[in-house]
Coordinates of C-alpha atoms in Angstrom, one line a residue:
M520 CA 182.4 297.2 16.9
T521 CA 178.6 297.6 15.7
H522 CA 176.3 297.8 18.9
G523 CA 173.2 297.0 16.7
I524 CA 170.6 298.2 13.9
I525 CA 167.6 299.5 14.2
C526 CA 164.6 300.2 11.6
A527 CA 161.5 302.3 12.3
A528 CA 158.9 304.4 10.7
Q529 CA 159.9 307.9 12.4
P530 CA 163.6 309.3 12.0
E531 CA 163.3 310.7 15.3
S532 CA 162.2 307.6 17.2
T533 CA 164.9 305.7 15.1
E534 CA 167.5 308.0 16.4
A535 CA 166.4 307.5 19.8
G536 CA 166.9 303.7 19.8
A537 CA 170.3 304.0 17.9
D538 CA 171.2 306.5 20.9
M539 CA 170.3 303.6 23.2
L540 CA 172.3 301.2 21.7
K541 CA 175.3 303.4 21.7
A542 CA 174.9 304.2 25.3
G543 CA 175.2 300.5 26.0
G544 CA 171.6 299.6 25.8
N545 CA 170.2 296.3 24.4
A546 CA 167.6 295.8 21.6
V547 CA 164.8 295.9 24.3
D548 CA 166.0 299.3 25.5
A549 CA 166.3 300.7 22.0
A550 CA 162.4 299.3 21.1
I551 CA 161.0 300.9 23.8
A552 CA 162.9 304.3 23.7
C553 CA 161.9 304.2 19.9
A554 CA 158.3 303.5 20.8
L555 CA 158.0 306.0 23.1
V556 CA 159.4 308.9 20.9
A557 CA 157.1 307.7 18.2
G558 CA 154.0 308.5 20.5
V559 CA 155.4 312.0 20.6
V560 CA 156.2 312.5 16.8
D561 CA 153.6 310.5 15.2
P562 CA 150.8 311.0 17.6
Q563 CA 147.9 309.6 15.4
M564 CA 149.9 306.5 14.9
C565 CA 150.6 305.2 18.6
G566 CA 150.9 306.2 22.0
I567 CA 150.9 304.9 25.5
A568 CA 147.3 304.8 25.5
G569 CA 147.4 302.2 22.6
F570 CA 148.0 298.6 22.1
G571 CA 150.3 296.2 20.0
S572 CA 152.4 293.1 19.8
L573 CA 155.9 292.4 20.6
Q574 CA 158.1 289.5 20.0
L575 CA 161.5 289.0 21.4
K576 CA 164.2 286.7 20.7
R577 CA 167.2 286.6 23.3
A578 CA 170.4 285.0 22.1
G579 CA 170.5 281.6 23.3
E580 CA 166.8 281.6 24.7
A581 CA 163.4 280.5 23.1
P582 CA 161.5 283.8 21.8
I583 CA 158.5 285.1 23.8
C584 CA 155.6 287.5 22.7
I585 CA 154.0 290.0 24.9
D586 CA 150.4 290.6 23.4
F587 CA 149.0 294.0 24.7
H588 CA 145.7 294.4 22.9
G589 CA 142.8 296.6 23.8
K590 CA 140.4 295.1 26.0
A591 CA 136.8 296.1 25.7
P592 CA 135.6 297.8 28.9
M593 CA 133.7 295.6 31.6
A594 CA 130.4 297.9 30.5
T595 CA 130.5 296.5 27.1
R596 CA 127.4 294.6 25.9
P597 CA 127.4 292.0 23.0
D598 CA 123.9 293.8 21.5
M599 CA 124.6 297.2 22.6
W600 CA 125.6 298.5 18.9
A601 CA 123.5 295.8 16.8
D602 CA 120.8 298.2 15.7
R603 CA 123.3 300.8 14.9
I604 CA 125.0 299.4 11.6
E605 CA 125.3 301.1 8.5
G606 CA 128.2 299.3 7.0
E607 CA 131.7 297.4 7.2
T608 CA 134.9 298.5 6.0
R609 CA 135.6 296.7 2.5
D610 CA 138.5 294.9 3.6
G611 CA 136.5 293.5 6.8
F612 CA 138.5 295.5 9.9
G613 CA 135.8 297.9 11.1
F614 CA 132.3 298.7 11.2
I615 CA 130.5 302.3 10.6
L616 CA 127.6 302.8 13.1
R617 CA 125.3 305.6 13.0
D618 CA 126.6 308.5 15.1
R619 CA 130.1 306.9 14.8
V620 CA 129.8 306.0 18.4
N621 CA 132.4 303.4 18.1
D622 CA 134.9 305.3 15.8
V623 CA 135.3 308.5 17.7
G624 CA 134.9 309.6 21.4
Y625 CA 134.6 308.3 24.7
Q626 CA 132.9 305.0 24.1
S627 CA 135.2 304.2 21.5
I628 CA 138.1 303.6 23.9
T629 CA 139.5 300.4 25.0
A630 CA 141.5 299.6 28.1
P631 CA 145.1 300.4 26.8
G632 CA 148.0 298.2 26.9
S633 CA 151.1 299.9 25.2
L634 CA 152.4 301.5 28.7
K635 CA 152.1 298.6 30.8
A636 CA 153.9 296.4 27.9
Y637 CA 156.6 298.9 27.4
H638 CA 157.6 299.0 31.0
E639 CA 157.1 295.6 31.6
A640 CA 159.3 294.5 28.6
Q641 CA 161.9 297.0 29.6
S642 CA 162.2 296.4 33.1
E643 CA 162.4 292.6 32.8
Y644 CA 164.8 292.6 29.6
G645 CA 166.3 295.8 29.3
V646 CA 169.6 297.0 30.9
L647 CA 169.5 300.8 31.4
A648 CA 167.2 302.7 33.6
W649 CA 163.7 303.1 33.0
S650 CA 164.1 306.8 33.4
D651 CA 166.7 307.1 30.9
V652 CA 164.6 305.2 28.2
V653 CA 161.7 307.8 28.5
Q654 CA 163.9 310.7 28.5
P655 CA 164.1 311.2 24.6
A656 CA 160.3 311.0 24.5
I657 CA 160.1 313.7 27.2
D658 CA 162.7 316.0 25.3
Y659 CA 160.6 315.5 22.2
A660 CA 157.4 316.6 23.7
E661 CA 159.1 319.5 25.4
N662 CA 161.2 321.1 22.8
G663 CA 159.0 320.0 20.0
F664 CA 159.3 318.4 16.6
A665 CA 159.1 319.5 12.9
I666 CA 155.7 318.0 11.6
R667 CA 156.8 315.5 8.7
P668 CA 155.3 314.8 5.4
H669 CA 153.7 311.6 6.4
V670 CA 152.4 313.2 9.5
D671 CA 150.9 316.0 7.6
F672 CA 149.4 313.9 5.2
W673 CA 147.7 311.6 7.7
F674 CA 146.4 314.9 9.5
N675 CA 144.4 316.0 6.4
L676 CA 143.4 312.4 5.1
N677 CA 139.9 312.2 4.2
D678 CA 139.5 308.4 2.4
G679 CA 135.5 308.7 2.2
S680 CA 135.3 305.5 4.0
G681 CA 132.4 306.9 6.4
R682 CA 134.8 307.3 9.4
V683 CA 135.6 310.2 11.2
P684 CA 138.6 312.2 9.1
P685 CA 141.7 312.5 11.4
V686 CA 141.4 316.4 11.6
D687 CA 137.9 315.9 13.2
R688 CA 139.9 313.6 15.7
L689 CA 142.3 316.1 16.3
R690 CA 139.8 318.8 17.2
F691 CA 137.5 316.9 19.4
T692 CA 138.6 318.0 22.7
E693 CA 139.8 321.4 23.8
S694 CA 143.2 319.8 24.5
G695 CA 143.5 318.7 21.0
R696 CA 142.4 322.1 19.5
R697 CA 145.1 323.7 21.7
I698 CA 148.0 321.0 20.8
Y699 CA 147.3 321.0 16.8
F700 CA 145.7 323.9 16.0
H701 CA 146.8 327.9 15.8
E702 CA 144.6 330.3 17.5
D703 CA 142.7 331.2 14.5
G704 CA 141.5 327.6 14.3
S705 CA 143.9 326.5 11.4
L706 CA 145.6 323.1 11.4
R707 CA 149.3 323.0 12.0
R708 CA 151.1 322.0 8.7
A709 CA 154.3 320.1 7.3
G710 CA 157.3 321.9 8.7
E711 CA 155.9 323.7 11.7
T712 CA 157.2 323.1 15.0
L713 CA 154.8 321.2 17.2
K714 CA 155.3 321.0 21.2
N715 CA 153.1 319.0 23.7
P716 CA 154.2 320.1 27.2
D717 CA 151.2 318.4 28.6
L718 CA 152.6 315.1 27.1
A719 CA 156.2 316.1 28.5
N720 CA 154.7 316.3 32.1
T721 CA 152.8 313.1 31.8
L722 CA 156.3 311.5 30.6
R723 CA 158.0 312.9 33.6
I724 CA 155.5 311.2 36.0
I725 CA 155.8 307.9 34.3
A726 CA 159.4 308.2 34.0
K727 CA 159.5 308.6 38.0
E728 CA 156.8 306.4 38.7
G729 CA 156.5 303.5 36.1
A730 CA 153.4 302.1 34.2
E731 CA 151.5 301.8 37.3
T732 CA 150.8 305.4 37.3
L733 CA 148.4 304.9 34.3
Y734 CA 146.8 301.8 35.6
T735 CA 146.3 302.5 39.2
G736 CA 148.2 305.7 40.3
R737 CA 147.5 309.5 40.0
L738 CA 147.2 309.4 36.0
A739 CA 144.6 306.6 36.5
E740 CA 142.4 308.5 38.9
K741 CA 142.7 311.6 36.4
I742 CA 141.4 309.1 33.7
D743 CA 138.7 307.7 35.6
A744 CA 137.3 311.1 36.7
D745 CA 137.4 312.2 32.9
M746 CA 135.8 309.0 31.6
R747 CA 133.1 308.9 34.2
A748 CA 132.3 312.6 33.4
H749 CA 131.7 312.0 29.7
G750 CA 129.9 308.7 29.6
A751 CA 132.7 306.4 28.8
L752 CA 132.7 302.9 28.5
L753 CA 136.1 302.7 30.3
T754 CA 136.6 303.1 34.1
G755 CA 139.3 303.1 36.4
E756 CA 138.4 299.3 37.4
D757 CA 139.3 298.5 33.5
L758 CA 142.7 300.1 33.8
A759 CA 143.4 298.4 37.1
A760 CA 142.5 294.8 35.8
Y761 CA 144.3 295.0 32.5
Q762 CA 146.9 292.5 32.0
T763 CA 149.4 291.8 29.1
V764 CA 149.7 288.1 27.8
H765 CA 153.1 286.7 27.7
T766 CA 153.0 283.6 25.3
K767 CA 155.2 281.5 23.4
P768 CA 154.9 282.4 19.9
L769 CA 153.5 280.4 17.0
E770 CA 156.0 278.5 14.9
G771 CA 156.1 277.7 11.4
R772 CA 158.3 277.0 8.4
Y773 CA 158.4 278.4 4.8
R774 CA 160.6 276.5 2.4
D775 CA 164.0 276.4 4.5
W776 CA 163.1 279.1 6.9
D777 CA 161.7 278.8 10.5
I778 CA 159.4 281.3 11.4
T779 CA 158.1 282.6 14.8
T780 CA 155.2 284.9 15.1
N781 CA 152.2 286.2 17.3
R782 CA 149.2 284.2 18.3
P783 CA 145.3 285.3 18.1
P784 CA 144.0 287.7 18.4
G785 CA 147.1 289.0 16.5
G786 CA 147.8 288.4 12.8
G787 CA 150.3 285.8 13.1
L788 CA 148.3 282.4 12.3
M789 CA 146.8 284.4 9.1
L790 CA 150.3 284.9 7.9
L791 CA 151.3 281.1 8.6
E792 CA 148.1 280.1 6.9
M793 CA 149.3 282.1 3.9
L794 CA 152.8 281.0 3.6
N795 CA 151.6 277.2 4.1
M796 CA 149.5 277.9 0.8
L797 CA 152.1 279.6 -1.2
E798 CA 154.7 276.9 -0.4
N799 CA 152.6 274.6 -2.8
F800 CA 153.6 277.2 -5.7
D801 CA 156.6 277.6 -7.7
L802 CA 156.8 281.6 -7.1
A803 CA 159.8 282.0 -8.6
G804 CA 159.4 280.4 -11.5
M805 CA 156.3 282.4 -12.2
G806 CA 158.2 285.8 -11.8
H807 CA 157.5 288.6 -9.4
N808 CA 154.4 290.6 -9.9
T809 CA 153.3 288.6 -13.0
Y810 CA 149.9 288.1 -13.9
E811 CA 150.0 284.2 -12.5
Y812 CA 151.8 285.5 -9.3
V813 CA 149.3 288.2 -8.6
R814 CA 146.3 285.9 -9.3
T815 CA 147.9 283.2 -7.0
V816 CA 149.1 285.2 -4.0
A817 CA 145.5 287.3 -4.0
E818 CA 143.7 283.8 -4.0
V819 CA 145.5 283.0 -1.0
M820 CA 144.9 286.1 0.5
M821 CA 141.3 285.8 -0.1
R822 CA 141.0 282.4 1.3
A823 CA 142.8 283.3 4.5
T824 CA 140.8 286.4 5.1
S825 CA 137.7 284.5 5.0
D826 CA 139.2 281.9 7.6
K827 CA 140.1 285.3 9.8
D828 CA 136.8 286.4 9.5
R829 CA 134.8 283.3 10.5
F830 CA 137.5 281.7 12.9
I831 CA 140.2 284.1 14.4
G832 CA 139.4 286.2 17.8
D833 CA 140.5 286.4 21.4
P834 CA 141.3 282.8 22.4
A835 CA 139.6 283.7 26.0
F836 CA 136.5 284.1 24.2
V837 CA 136.6 282.1 21.0
D838 CA 137.7 278.5 20.3
V839 CA 140.1 279.7 17.5
P840 CA 141.4 276.3 15.6
V841 CA 145.0 277.2 15.6
S842 CA 146.2 273.7 14.8
R843 CA 143.6 273.3 11.6
L844 CA 144.5 276.8 10.1
A845 CA 148.4 276.3 10.7
D846 CA 148.0 272.8 9.3
K847 CA 150.2 272.2 6.0
D848 CA 147.7 269.6 4.8
Y849 CA 144.8 271.9 5.3
A850 CA 147.0 274.6 3.2
R851 CA 147.8 272.2 0.4
Q852 CA 143.8 271.4 0.1
L853 CA 143.4 275.2 -0.4
A854 CA 146.3 275.4 -2.8
E855 CA 144.8 272.5 -4.8
A856 CA 141.6 274.4 -5.0
I857 CA 143.4 277.6 -6.4
K858 CA 145.3 275.2 -9.0
A859 CA 141.9 273.9 -10.4
G860 CA 140.6 277.6 -10.7
E861 CA 138.0 277.8 -8.1
R862 CA 137.5 281.5 -7.1
G863 CA 137.9 282.8 -3.5
S864 CA 135.3 285.3 -2.2
V865 CA 134.9 287.5 0.8
E866 CA 131.6 288.1 2.5
R867 CA 131.2 291.7 3.2
I868 CA 128.3 294.1 4.5
E869 CA 129.5 297.2 2.4
R870 CA 132.4 298.6 0.8
A871 CA 134.9 301.2 2.3
P872 CA 138.4 301.6 2.8
E873 CA 139.8 301.0 6.2
A874 CA 143.1 303.3 7.2
A875 CA 146.1 302.4 8.3
D876 CA 147.2 304.2 11.7
T877 CA 150.0 301.9 13.6
T878 CA 153.7 301.9 13.5
H879 CA 156.5 299.4 13.9
V880 CA 160.0 299.0 15.2
S881 CA 162.5 296.2 14.4
V882 CA 166.0 296.0 16.2
L883 CA 168.9 293.5 16.2
D884 CA 171.9 294.2 19.0
E885 CA 175.4 292.7 19.0
H886 CA 174.3 290.3 21.7
G887 CA 171.9 288.6 19.1
N888 CA 169.0 290.0 20.7
A889 CA 166.4 290.8 18.4
V890 CA 162.8 292.8 19.1
T891 CA 160.0 293.2 16.4
M892 CA 157.1 295.5 18.0
T893 CA 154.0 296.7 16.1
H894 CA 151.9 299.3 18.2
S895 CA 148.9 301.5 17.5
L896 CA 145.9 303.7 18.6
G897 CA 143.8 301.8 16.0
M898 CA 141.8 304.6 14.4
P899 CA 142.4 307.2 17.3
S900 CA 139.5 308.0 19.4
G901 CA 140.0 311.7 19.5
V902 CA 139.9 311.9 23.6
I903 CA 142.6 313.5 25.2
T904 CA 142.0 314.2 29.0
D905 CA 142.7 317.7 29.6
G906 CA 146.2 318.2 31.0
L907 CA 147.8 314.7 29.9
G908 CA 148.5 315.4 26.3
F909 CA 148.1 312.3 24.9
M910 CA 145.1 310.5 22.5
Y911 CA 143.5 307.3 23.7
N912 CA 143.1 304.3 21.2
G913 CA 139.7 304.1 19.4
C914 CA 139.9 300.2 19.4
M915 CA 136.2 299.6 20.1
G916 CA 135.7 300.3 16.1
V917 CA 136.7 296.8 15.2
F918 CA 134.7 294.8 16.9
D919 CA 131.6 293.2 15.1
P920 CA 128.3 294.8 16.6
R921 CA 126.7 291.4 15.6
P922 CA 126.5 289.0 18.5
G923 CA 127.5 285.5 17.9
R924 CA 130.5 286.0 15.8
A925 CA 134.3 285.4 16.4
G926 CA 135.0 289.5 16.7
S927 CA 131.7 290.3 18.5
L928 CA 131.7 292.7 21.3
A929 CA 132.3 291.3 24.9
P930 CA 133.6 292.6 28.1
G931 CA 137.2 292.1 28.7
K932 CA 137.6 290.7 25.1
G933 CA 140.7 291.6 22.9
R934 CA 140.0 292.8 19.6
F935 CA 141.6 290.8 16.6
S936 CA 144.6 292.9 14.9
S937 CA 146.5 292.1 11.9
M938 CA 149.7 292.7 13.6
C939 CA 152.1 290.3 13.1
P940 CA 155.7 291.1 14.3
S941 CA 157.5 288.0 13.0
I942 CA 161.0 286.6 13.0
L943 CA 162.7 284.1 10.5
Y944 CA 165.7 282.0 11.2
R945 CA 168.2 280.1 9.4
D946 CA 170.4 277.4 11.2
G947 CA 168.7 278.8 14.3
E948 CA 169.7 282.4 14.1
P949 CA 167.4 285.4 13.4
K950 CA 167.9 286.4 9.9
L951 CA 164.9 288.6 9.1
I952 CA 163.4 290.7 11.6
L953 CA 160.2 292.4 10.2
G954 CA 156.7 293.8 10.8
A955 CA 154.6 296.5 9.6
P956 CA 151.8 299.1 10.2
G957 CA 148.9 299.1 7.9
G958 CA 145.1 298.1 9.6
T959 CA 144.2 294.7 8.1
Q960 CA 146.8 295.1 5.3
I961 CA 149.6 294.3 7.9
A962 CA 149.9 290.4 7.3
M963 CA 149.4 291.4 3.5
G964 CA 152.6 293.6 3.6
V965 CA 154.7 291.2 5.7
L966 CA 153.6 288.4 3.5
H967 CA 155.1 290.3 0.6
A968 CA 158.4 291.0 2.3
I969 CA 159.0 287.5 3.3
L970 CA 158.3 286.2 -0.1
N971 CA 160.6 288.8 -1.8
V972 CA 163.3 287.9 0.4
V973 CA 162.8 284.0 0.4
D974 CA 161.6 283.3 -3.0
F975 CA 163.2 286.3 -5.1
S976 CA 166.4 286.9 -3.1
M977 CA 165.8 290.7 -2.6
S978 CA 167.7 292.7 0.0
A979 CA 165.8 294.6 2.9
V980 CA 165.5 297.6 0.7
E981 CA 164.2 295.9 -2.0
A982 CA 162.0 293.5 -0.1
V983 CA 160.0 296.4 1.6
S984 CA 160.1 298.7 -1.6
A985 CA 158.6 296.5 -4.4
P986 CA 155.1 297.3 -5.3
R987 CA 152.5 295.6 -3.6
F988 CA 148.8 294.1 -4.0
S989 CA 146.1 293.1 -1.5
A990 CA 143.0 290.8 -1.6
T991 CA 141.1 291.1 1.9
S992 CA 137.7 291.3 -0.2
S993 CA 136.4 289.8 -3.3
A994 CA 138.4 292.2 -5.4
I995 CA 142.2 292.7 -5.7
D996 CA 143.4 296.1 -4.6
V997 CA 146.7 297.1 -6.5
S998 CA 149.1 300.1 -5.7
N999 CA 149.7 302.5 -8.5
R1000 CA 152.9 301.0 -9.5
I1001 CA 151.7 297.8 -10.3
P1002 CA 151.8 297.7 -14.4
R1003 CA 148.3 298.3 -16.1
F1004 CA 148.9 295.5 -18.3
I1005 CA 148.7 293.3 -15.3
Q1006 CA 145.6 294.6 -14.2
R1007 CA 144.2 294.3 -17.7
A1008 CA 145.0 290.7 -17.7
L1009 CA 143.2 290.1 -14.3
E1010 CA 140.2 291.7 -15.4
E1011 CA 140.2 289.7 -18.6
D1012 CA 139.9 286.8 -16.2
G1013 CA 136.9 288.0 -14.5
Y1014 CA 138.5 289.7 -11.6
E1015 CA 137.4 292.9 -10.1
V1016 CA 140.5 295.2 -9.6
I1017 CA 141.1 298.5 -7.7
R1018 CA 144.1 300.7 -8.3
N1019 CA 144.8 302.8 -5.6
H1020 CA 146.5 306.0 -6.1
L1021 CA 149.4 305.8 -4.1
G1022 CA 152.5 304.3 -5.2
F1023 CA 153.3 302.8 -2.0
G1024 CA 150.7 301.1 0.3
F1025 CA 149.0 298.0 1.8
A1026 CA 151.1 298.3 5.0
A1027 CA 154.5 299.9 5.8
V1028 CA 156.9 297.2 6.2
H1029 CA 160.0 297.6 8.3
A1030 CA 162.5 294.8 7.9
I1031 CA 166.1 294.1 9.3
L1032 CA 167.7 291.4 7.1
V1033 CA 171.4 289.7 8.1
D1034 CA 172.6 289.1 4.4
P1035 CA 175.2 286.4 4.1
T1036 CA 177.5 289.1 2.0
K1037 CA 176.5 292.4 3.2
G1038 CA 175.9 291.7 6.8
W1039 CA 173.2 293.9 8.8
T1040 CA 171.0 295.7 6.5
G1041 CA 167.7 297.5 7.2
G1042 CA 164.6 298.5 5.0
A1043 CA 162.5 301.1 6.0
D1044 CA 159.2 301.6 3.8
P1045 CA 159.7 304.3 1.5
G1046 CA 155.7 305.2 2.0
H1047 CA 156.8 306.4 5.4
D1048 CA 159.1 309.0 6.7
G1049 CA 161.5 306.1 8.5
M1050 CA 164.8 305.0 8.2
A1051 CA 167.5 302.3 9.3
I1052 CA 170.4 302.9 11.6
A1053 CA 173.3 300.7 12.3
V1054 CA 175.7 301.9 15.1

């Protein structure tokens, strides 16, 4: 009897989820155990002080979303950084400010939602004891884990974007220097064992007291004292006031597949808009990653990105035109403009890449329950409260410091995220469960995987591994496995094409596909260290 299948970006976290399934847990137990371990073994990608979006489809029931985006602290003011702007990331998913105040340090932290969402989901929909679900993360923090290649790659990344490099985030606090560096000041490297006893102790408290300890209990008291001592915007009052948002997902249809995905300020609406446009093209007839295919999909990406920049934000603060952006007639008009040769463009202040520090888990269990969750620290703040062992999110960097815009700063506001954990159905049953880390490229990576499955009949592994491209600016970015003759054809047609040195990129998609002949199959993006396990 197969208990289920799980696919995630780290082998340790995937194994932890598989262990939950083997122990009689369901997809929710597996997803949350996986997420907690990911926060230990991929500590710059996610953690209990992060944010994200979860979609759950229980057998025989309507799907639900739990959105746990980072909320700007109540001390936030719309114009407080308006005079500090130095630039904008080229893909439009963050701003470079003088002194990097929004990027690293205490003022970059939003009220975190991850732990509250993990506990709510597992307590309401899981079947195992909370303490059992937390235990694998405690074990990895206490006993250590070998630093994997992708973790090492991230620790040493310096992309020239103007953002603070990860190594400087790791050394920002004394706790970070103790956890991630040797006594001689050198950074721990791939293959070395990294232990975090402070985080193990924190997780033991969480296993015993639940998530509320971080929001109103003894962990919250320590956090509040640290924040006040260092001039943070975040306070204990922000923690106590934090609430997740439980919603019905957005629904759409692409070709003969139904789809459910998350609502704003998540990226699901952007994903649906792109799929609606592409439904007006014969993509299979064009051929995969041909000149015409790349040009068409890139034009669609540019238009959806422009609409995102103008209209999509936290619906509690912004009147997001969901019905219009998800309307197939509107998409048809945009598609006709592409067919007529009209070129898309995306307004940007300046040009700089944006990093992809997030992670994802997809699970399907024997009962037919499906979970897809994307969770992150944003660009991590670098802040670790002494004795707690975990780093806080740095989500303030994505808010627009210019007042009066969809993404502008406001107290209590959730930041936009391209996260779009999604489920596709045939005959009412989940057949494709997927999502991705990757900053603003998430919706683009998920789009690619959906097209690869629906239009090109690829397997899960093929769909997440095929070469990708993106257009979240007026240029087309291509991975190094897109043929240069395709690049030349685009350039001859007047497009600016920017080649990435990486063979894999533009998000890291993790998917589960229920294949009519092969059964349950999983695909872990080869650009990360993850895998799929069926048990």
